[in-house]
GROMACS .gro file of N, CA and C in nm:
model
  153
    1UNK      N    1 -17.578   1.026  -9.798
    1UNK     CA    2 -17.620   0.964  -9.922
    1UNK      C    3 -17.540   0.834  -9.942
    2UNK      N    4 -17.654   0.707  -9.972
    2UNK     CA    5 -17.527   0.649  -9.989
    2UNK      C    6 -17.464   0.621 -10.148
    3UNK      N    7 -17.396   0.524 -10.084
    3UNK     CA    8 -17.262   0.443 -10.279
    3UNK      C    9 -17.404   0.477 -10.358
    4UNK      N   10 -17.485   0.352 -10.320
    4UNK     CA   11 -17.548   0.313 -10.466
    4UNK      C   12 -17.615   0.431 -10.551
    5UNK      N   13 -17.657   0.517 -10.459
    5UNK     CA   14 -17.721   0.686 -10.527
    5UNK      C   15 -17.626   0.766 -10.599
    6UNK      N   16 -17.500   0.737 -10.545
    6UNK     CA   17 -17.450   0.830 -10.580
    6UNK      C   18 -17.381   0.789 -10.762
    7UNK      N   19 -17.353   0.669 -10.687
    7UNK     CA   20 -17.318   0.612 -10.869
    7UNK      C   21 -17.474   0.597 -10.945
    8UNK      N   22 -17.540   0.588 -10.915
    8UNK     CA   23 -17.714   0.640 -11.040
    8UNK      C   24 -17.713   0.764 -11.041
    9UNK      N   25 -17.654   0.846 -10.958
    9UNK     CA   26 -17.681   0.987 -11.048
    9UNK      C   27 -17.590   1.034 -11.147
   10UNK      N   28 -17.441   0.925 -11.109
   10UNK     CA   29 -17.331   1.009 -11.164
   10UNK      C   30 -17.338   0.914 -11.302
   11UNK      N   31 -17.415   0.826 -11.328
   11UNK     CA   32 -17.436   0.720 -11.444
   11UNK      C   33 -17.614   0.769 -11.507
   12UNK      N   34 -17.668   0.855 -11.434
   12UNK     CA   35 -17.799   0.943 -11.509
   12UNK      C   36 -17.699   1.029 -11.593
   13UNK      N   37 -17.656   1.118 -11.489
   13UNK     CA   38 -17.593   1.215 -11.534
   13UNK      C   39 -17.489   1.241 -11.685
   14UNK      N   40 -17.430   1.122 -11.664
   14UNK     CA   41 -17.329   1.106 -11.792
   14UNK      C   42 -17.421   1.002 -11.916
   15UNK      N   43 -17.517   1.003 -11.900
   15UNK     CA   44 -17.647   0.949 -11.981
   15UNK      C   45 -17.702   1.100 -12.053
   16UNK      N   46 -17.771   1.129 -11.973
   16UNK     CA   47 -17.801   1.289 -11.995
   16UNK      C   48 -17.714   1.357 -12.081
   17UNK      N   49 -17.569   1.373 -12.062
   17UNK     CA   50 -17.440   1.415 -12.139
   17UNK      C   51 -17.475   1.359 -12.242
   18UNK      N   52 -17.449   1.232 -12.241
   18UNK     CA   53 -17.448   1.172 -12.393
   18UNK      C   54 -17.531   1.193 -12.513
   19UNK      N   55 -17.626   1.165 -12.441
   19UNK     CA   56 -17.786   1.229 -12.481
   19UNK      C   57 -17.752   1.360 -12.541
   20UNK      N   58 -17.677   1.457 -12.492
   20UNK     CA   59 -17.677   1.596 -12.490
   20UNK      C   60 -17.613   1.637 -12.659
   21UNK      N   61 -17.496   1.571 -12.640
   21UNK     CA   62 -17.387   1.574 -12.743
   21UNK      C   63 -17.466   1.529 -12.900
   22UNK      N   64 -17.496   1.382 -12.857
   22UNK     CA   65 -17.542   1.296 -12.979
   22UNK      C   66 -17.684   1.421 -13.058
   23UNK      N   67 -17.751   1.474 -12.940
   23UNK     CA   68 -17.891   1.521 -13.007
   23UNK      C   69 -17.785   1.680 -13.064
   24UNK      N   70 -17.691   1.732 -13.032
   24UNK     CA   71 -17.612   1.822 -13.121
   24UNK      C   72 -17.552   1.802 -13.208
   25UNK      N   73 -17.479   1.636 -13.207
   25UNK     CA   74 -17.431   1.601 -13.353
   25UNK      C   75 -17.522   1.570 -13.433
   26UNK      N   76 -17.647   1.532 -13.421
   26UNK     CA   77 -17.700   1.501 -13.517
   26UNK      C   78 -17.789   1.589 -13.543
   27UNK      N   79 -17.819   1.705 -13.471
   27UNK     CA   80 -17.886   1.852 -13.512
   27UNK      C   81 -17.828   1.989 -13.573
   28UNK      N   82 -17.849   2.069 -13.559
   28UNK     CA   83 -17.757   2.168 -13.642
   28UNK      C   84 -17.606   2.138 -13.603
   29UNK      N   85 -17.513   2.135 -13.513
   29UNK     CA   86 -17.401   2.138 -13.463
   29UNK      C   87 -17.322   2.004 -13.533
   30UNK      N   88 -17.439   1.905 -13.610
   30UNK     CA   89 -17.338   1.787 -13.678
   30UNK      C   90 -17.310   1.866 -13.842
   31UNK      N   91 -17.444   1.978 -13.883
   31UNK     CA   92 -17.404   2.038 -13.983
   31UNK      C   93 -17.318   2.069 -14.021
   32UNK      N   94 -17.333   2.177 -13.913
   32UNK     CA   95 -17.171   2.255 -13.857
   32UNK      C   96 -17.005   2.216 -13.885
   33UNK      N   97 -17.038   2.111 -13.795
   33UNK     CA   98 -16.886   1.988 -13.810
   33UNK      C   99 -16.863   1.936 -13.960
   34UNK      N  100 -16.970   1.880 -14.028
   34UNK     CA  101 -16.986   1.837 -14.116
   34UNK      C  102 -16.930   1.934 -14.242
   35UNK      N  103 -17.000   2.049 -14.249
   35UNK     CA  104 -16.950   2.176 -14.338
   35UNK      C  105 -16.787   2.198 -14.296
   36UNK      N  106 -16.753   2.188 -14.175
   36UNK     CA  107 -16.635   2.225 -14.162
   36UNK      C  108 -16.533   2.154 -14.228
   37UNK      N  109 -16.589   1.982 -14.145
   37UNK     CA  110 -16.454   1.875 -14.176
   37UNK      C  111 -16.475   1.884 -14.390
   38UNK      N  112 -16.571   1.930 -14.436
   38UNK     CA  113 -16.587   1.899 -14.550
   38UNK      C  114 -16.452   2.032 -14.658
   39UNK      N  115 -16.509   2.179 -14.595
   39UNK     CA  116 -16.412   2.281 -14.626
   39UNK      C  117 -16.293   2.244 -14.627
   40UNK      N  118 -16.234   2.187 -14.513
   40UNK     CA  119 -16.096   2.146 -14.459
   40UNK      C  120 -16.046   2.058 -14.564
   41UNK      N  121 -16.142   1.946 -14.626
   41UNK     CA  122 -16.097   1.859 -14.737
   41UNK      C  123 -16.090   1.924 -14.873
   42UNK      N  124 -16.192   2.046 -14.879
   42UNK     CA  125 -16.155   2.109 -15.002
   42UNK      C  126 -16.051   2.183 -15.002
   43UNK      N  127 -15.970   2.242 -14.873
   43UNK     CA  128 -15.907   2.368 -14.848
   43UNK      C  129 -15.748   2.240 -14.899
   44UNK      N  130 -15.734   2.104 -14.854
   44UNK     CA  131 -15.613   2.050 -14.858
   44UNK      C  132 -15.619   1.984 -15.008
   45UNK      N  133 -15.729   1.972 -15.028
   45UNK     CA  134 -15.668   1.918 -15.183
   45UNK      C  135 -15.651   2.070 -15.345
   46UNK      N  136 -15.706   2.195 -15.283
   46UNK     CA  137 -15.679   2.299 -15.329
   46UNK      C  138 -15.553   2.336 -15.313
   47UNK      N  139 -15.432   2.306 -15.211
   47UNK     CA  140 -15.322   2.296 -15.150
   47UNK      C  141 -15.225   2.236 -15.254
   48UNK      N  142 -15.280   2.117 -15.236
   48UNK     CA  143 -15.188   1.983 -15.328
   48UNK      C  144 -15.194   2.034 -15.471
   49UNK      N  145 -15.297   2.069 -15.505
   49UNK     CA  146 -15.306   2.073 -15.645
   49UNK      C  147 -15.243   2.217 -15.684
   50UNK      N  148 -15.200   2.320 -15.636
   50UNK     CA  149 -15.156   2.460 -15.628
   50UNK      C  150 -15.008   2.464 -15.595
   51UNK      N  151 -14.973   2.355 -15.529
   51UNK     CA  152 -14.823   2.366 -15.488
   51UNK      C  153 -14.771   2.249 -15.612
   0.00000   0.00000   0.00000
């Protein structure tokens, strides 16, 4: 096989990835994150205000 194939698959490939991630952050799994990082901000200012 040669160079040039091998760097288009390994530059499909990490396309594909990206692709992969972005269509989970922005589908249920950005919810997800989203609900979390949001708890986490209620959980530290429930903190501050209690201590």
């Amino acid at each position: 096989m040669s160079e040039k194939n091998m760097k288009e698959r390994v530059l499909d490939q990490s396309a594909k990835d990206k692709k992969d991630i972005e269509d989970w952050m922005f589908g249920s799994g950005g919810k997800i994150l989203g609900a979390i990082v949001v708890l986490l901000g209620i959980w530290t200012v429930v903190r501050l205000f209690w201590s």
